[in-house]
CSV table of C-alpha atoms in Angstrom, one decimal:
chain,number,residue,atom,x,y,z
A,582,MET,CA,10.2,-63.9,-28.4
A,583,SER,CA,9.7,-65.6,-25.6
A,584,GLN,CA,6.6,-67.8,-25.9
A,585,ASN,CA,5.8,-67.9,-22.2
A,586,GLU,CA,5.0,-64.0,-22.3
A,587,VAL,CA,2.8,-63.9,-25.3
A,588,ASP,CA,0.8,-67.3,-23.7
A,589,ALA,CA,0.4,-64.5,-20.8
A,590,LEU,CA,-0.9,-62.1,-22.1
A,591,ARG,CA,-2.9,-63.9,-24.7
A,592,ARG,CA,-4.7,-66.0,-21.6
A,593,SER,CA,-4.9,-62.6,-19.1
A,594,GLY,CA,-6.4,-60.6,-21.9
A,595,TYR,CA,-8.9,-63.2,-22.7
A,596,ASP,CA,-9.6,-64.0,-18.8
A,597,THR,CA,-9.8,-60.4,-18.3
A,598,GLY,CA,-12.1,-59.9,-21.4
A,599,HIS,CA,-9.4,-58.0,-23.4
A,600,PRO,CA,-8.1,-60.4,-26.2
A,601,GLU,CA,-7.8,-56.9,-28.8
A,602,PHE,CA,-5.3,-55.1,-25.9
A,603,ALA,CA,-3.8,-58.1,-25.5
A,604,GLU,CA,-3.5,-58.5,-29.0
A,605,ARG,CA,-1.5,-55.3,-29.1
A,606,MET,CA,0.0,-55.8,-26.2
A,607,VAL,CA,1.8,-59.0,-28.2
A,608,TRP,CA,2.6,-56.7,-31.4
A,609,ALA,CA,4.0,-54.6,-28.6
A,610,LEU,CA,6.6,-57.3,-27.4
A,611,ASN,CA,7.3,-58.1,-30.6
A,612,ASP,CA,8.3,-54.2,-31.8
A,613,GLY,CA,10.8,-54.2,-28.7
A,614,LEU,CA,12.3,-57.3,-30.0
A,615,ARG,CA,13.1,-56.2,-33.1
A,616,VAL,CA,14.6,-52.8,-32.2
A,617,LEU,CA,16.6,-55.2,-29.7
A,618,GLU,CA,17.9,-57.3,-32.3
A,619,ALA,CA,18.6,-55.3,-34.5
A,620,LEU,CA,21.2,-53.2,-32.5
A,621,PRO,CA,24.3,-54.3,-33.8
A,622,ARG,CA,26.3,-56.6,-31.2
A,623,ASP,CA,29.6,-54.4,-30.8
A,624,ASP,CA,26.9,-51.5,-29.2
A,625,ALA,CA,27.9,-50.8,-25.9
A,626,PHE,CA,24.5,-52.7,-24.6
A,627,TRP,CA,25.9,-56.0,-25.4
A,628,HIS,CA,29.1,-55.4,-23.4
A,629,GLY,CA,28.9,-57.7,-20.3
A,630,TRP,CA,26.3,-60.3,-21.1
A,631,ALA,CA,27.7,-64.0,-21.9
A,632,ASN,CA,26.4,-64.0,-25.5
A,633,GLY,CA,24.6,-61.7,-28.0
A,634,HIS,CA,21.3,-63.3,-27.9
A,635,ALA,CA,18.3,-61.2,-27.5
A,636,THR,CA,16.1,-62.4,-24.7
A,637,ILE,CA,12.6,-61.2,-22.7
A,638,TYR,CA,15.0,-60.4,-19.6
A,639,LYS,CA,17.9,-58.2,-22.1
A,640,LEU,CA,14.8,-56.6,-23.4
A,641,ASP,CA,13.6,-55.4,-20.4
A,642,VAL,CA,16.6,-54.0,-19.2
A,643,PHE,CA,17.0,-52.8,-22.9
A,644,THR,CA,13.9,-50.5,-23.1
A,645,ALA,CA,14.5,-49.4,-19.4
A,646,GLU,CA,17.5,-47.9,-20.5
A,647,ARG,CA,15.9,-46.3,-24.0
A,648,LEU,CA,12.7,-44.9,-22.4
A,649,LYS,CA,15.2,-43.5,-19.4
A,650,ARG,CA,17.5,-41.6,-22.5
A,651,ASP,CA,14.6,-41.0,-24.2
A,652,PRO,CA,10.9,-40.1,-22.1
A,653,ALA,CA,9.0,-39.9,-25.8
A,654,ASP,CA,10.2,-43.6,-26.7
A,655,ARG,CA,7.1,-44.7,-27.8
A,656,THR,CA,8.5,-48.4,-28.3
A,657,ALA,CA,10.0,-48.6,-25.2
A,658,ARG,CA,6.9,-47.0,-23.4
A,659,TRP,CA,4.5,-50.4,-24.7
A,660,THR,CA,7.4,-52.8,-24.6
A,661,LEU,CA,7.5,-51.8,-21.0
A,662,VAL,CA,3.7,-52.1,-21.2
A,663,ALA,CA,3.6,-55.2,-22.4
A,664,LEU,CA,6.9,-57.0,-19.5
A,665,ALA,CA,5.0,-55.7,-17.2
A,666,LEU,CA,1.3,-57.2,-18.0
A,667,ALA,CA,3.0,-60.1,-19.1
A,668,ARG,CA,4.5,-61.0,-15.6
A,669,GLY,CA,1.7,-59.7,-13.3
A,670,ALA,CA,3.5,-56.6,-12.6
A,671,ASN,CA,1.3,-54.7,-10.0
A,672,ASP,CA,0.1,-51.4,-12.1
A,673,GLY,CA,0.2,-54.1,-15.3
A,674,GLY,CA,3.0,-50.5,-16.6
A,675,LEU,CA,-0.2,-48.0,-15.8
A,676,SER,CA,2.6,-45.8,-14.4
A,677,LEU,CA,4.3,-45.5,-17.8
A,678,LEU,CA,1.7,-44.1,-19.7
A,679,GLY,CA,1.5,-40.8,-18.4
A,680,PRO,CA,3.4,-39.2,-21.3
A,681,ASP,CA,1.4,-40.8,-23.9
A,682,ILE,CA,-1.8,-39.5,-22.1
A,683,ALA,CA,-0.1,-35.7,-21.9
A,684,ALA,CA,0.4,-36.3,-25.7
A,685,ASP,CA,-2.7,-38.0,-26.6
A,686,PRO,CA,-5.4,-37.8,-24.2
A,687,THR,CA,-7.7,-41.1,-26.1
A,688,THR,CA,-5.2,-43.1,-24.3
A,689,VAL,CA,-6.9,-43.0,-21.4
A,690,ALA,CA,-8.8,-45.8,-22.9
A,691,ASP,CA,-5.7,-47.8,-22.5
A,692,ALA,CA,-5.3,-46.7,-19.2
A,693,LEU,CA,-9.0,-47.8,-18.0
A,694,VAL,CA,-7.9,-51.6,-19.9
A,695,ILE,CA,-4.6,-52.1,-17.7
A,696,ALA,CA,-6.6,-50.8,-14.6
A,697,ASP,CA,-9.8,-53.7,-15.0
A,698,TRP,CA,-7.0,-56.1,-16.7
A,699,VAL,CA,-4.9,-55.8,-13.4
A,700,GLY,CA,-8.1,-55.5,-10.7
A,701,LYS,CA,-10.0,-59.2,-12.5
A,702,GLU,CA,-6.4,-60.3,-13.0
A,703,ILE,CA,-4.7,-59.9,-9.6
A,704,GLY,CA,-7.7,-58.3,-7.6
A,705,LEU,CA,-5.6,-54.7,-7.2
A,706,ASP,CA,-7.8,-51.4,-7.4
A,707,LEU,CA,-5.8,-49.3,-9.4
A,708,THR,CA,-8.0,-46.2,-8.9
A,709,PRO,CA,-5.6,-43.8,-7.0
A,710,GLU,CA,-2.6,-44.8,-10.0
A,711,LEU,CA,-5.5,-44.0,-12.4
A,712,ARG,CA,-5.8,-41.0,-11.2
A,713,GLU,CA,-2.3,-40.2,-11.0
A,714,VAL,CA,-2.0,-41.2,-14.7
A,715,CYS,CA,-4.9,-39.7,-16.2
A,716,GLY,CA,-3.9,-36.2,-14.6
A,717,TRP,CA,-1.3,-36.0,-17.3
A,718,ALA,CA,-4.1,-35.0,-19.8
A,719,ASP,CA,-5.6,-32.2,-20.7
A,720,ARG,CA,-8.5,-31.6,-18.7
A,721,ASP,CA,-10.3,-29.6,-21.9
A,722,ALA,CA,-9.1,-32.0,-24.1
A,723,LEU,CA,-10.7,-35.2,-22.2
A,724,GLU,CA,-14.1,-33.2,-21.8
A,725,LEU,CA,-14.1,-33.0,-25.3
A,726,LEU,CA,-13.6,-36.1,-25.9
A,727,ALA,CA,-16.2,-37.1,-23.5
A,728,ARG,CA,-19.1,-35.1,-25.2
A,729,ALA,CA,-18.3,-37.4,-28.8
A,730,GLU,CA,-20.4,-40.6,-29.2
A,731,ALA,CA,-17.6,-43.1,-28.6
A,732,GLY,CA,-16.1,-40.9,-25.8
A,733,GLU,CA,-16.9,-43.5,-23.1
A,734,ALA,CA,-13.0,-43.8,-22.0
A,735,ALA,CA,-12.0,-40.0,-21.5
A,736,ARG,CA,-16.0,-40.1,-19.4
A,737,ALA,CA,-14.4,-42.6,-16.9
A,738,ALA,CA,-11.0,-40.9,-16.8
A,739,LEU,CA,-12.9,-37.5,-15.6
A,740,ARG,CA,-14.9,-39.5,-13.0
A,741,VAL,CA,-11.9,-41.4,-11.9
A,742,LEU,CA,-10.3,-37.3,-11.8
A,743,GLY,CA,-13.4,-35.9,-9.7
A,744,PRO,CA,-15.0,-32.3,-10.3
A,745,GLY,CA,-12.3,-30.3,-9.0
A,746,ALA,CA,-8.8,-31.9,-10.6
A,747,PRO,CA,-7.2,-29.1,-12.5
A,748,HIS,CA,-6.9,-29.1,-16.0
A,749,SER,CA,-3.3,-30.4,-16.4
A,750,GLU,CA,-1.8,-32.3,-13.3
A,751,GLY,CA,1.3,-33.7,-15.2
A,752,PRO,CA,4.4,-33.0,-14.0
A,753,GLY,CA,6.1,-29.7,-14.9
A,754,ARG,CA,2.3,-28.5,-15.7
């Protein structure tokens, strides 16, 4: 693992008030790297590389390929989110969360953290992107979560979606 990415995540997590989320992203990077390192060196992925060493660049390529082949691959998805946050990407990987939000509406809490992180770290307002990614959630499930005592993230997602948003906006719905 490149210590630069780990340090960047931890520093940004601390600076933006999300150190626990930053640690989760460090774990996501480590999980992705473990999968890459476990890949047999005779796998087609390794062909064309100068060596069989797992690097952050190769991790990025590898996880992007995995996610393209299997959109349900949570390890690949969260590794790419962690890489985006570590590198200061404009959307912090937020655009990758739609399928996870569709499967588990509680993931909107992570989407809100990413939007806040990017806003504090580089000053971009991700409200339109947040609206799009939260649109993957089942509106009824969000409303149920919002009624729970610890439902602040769901309430915030509903505010972002607005009162006229359909119950399901994700692709194919």
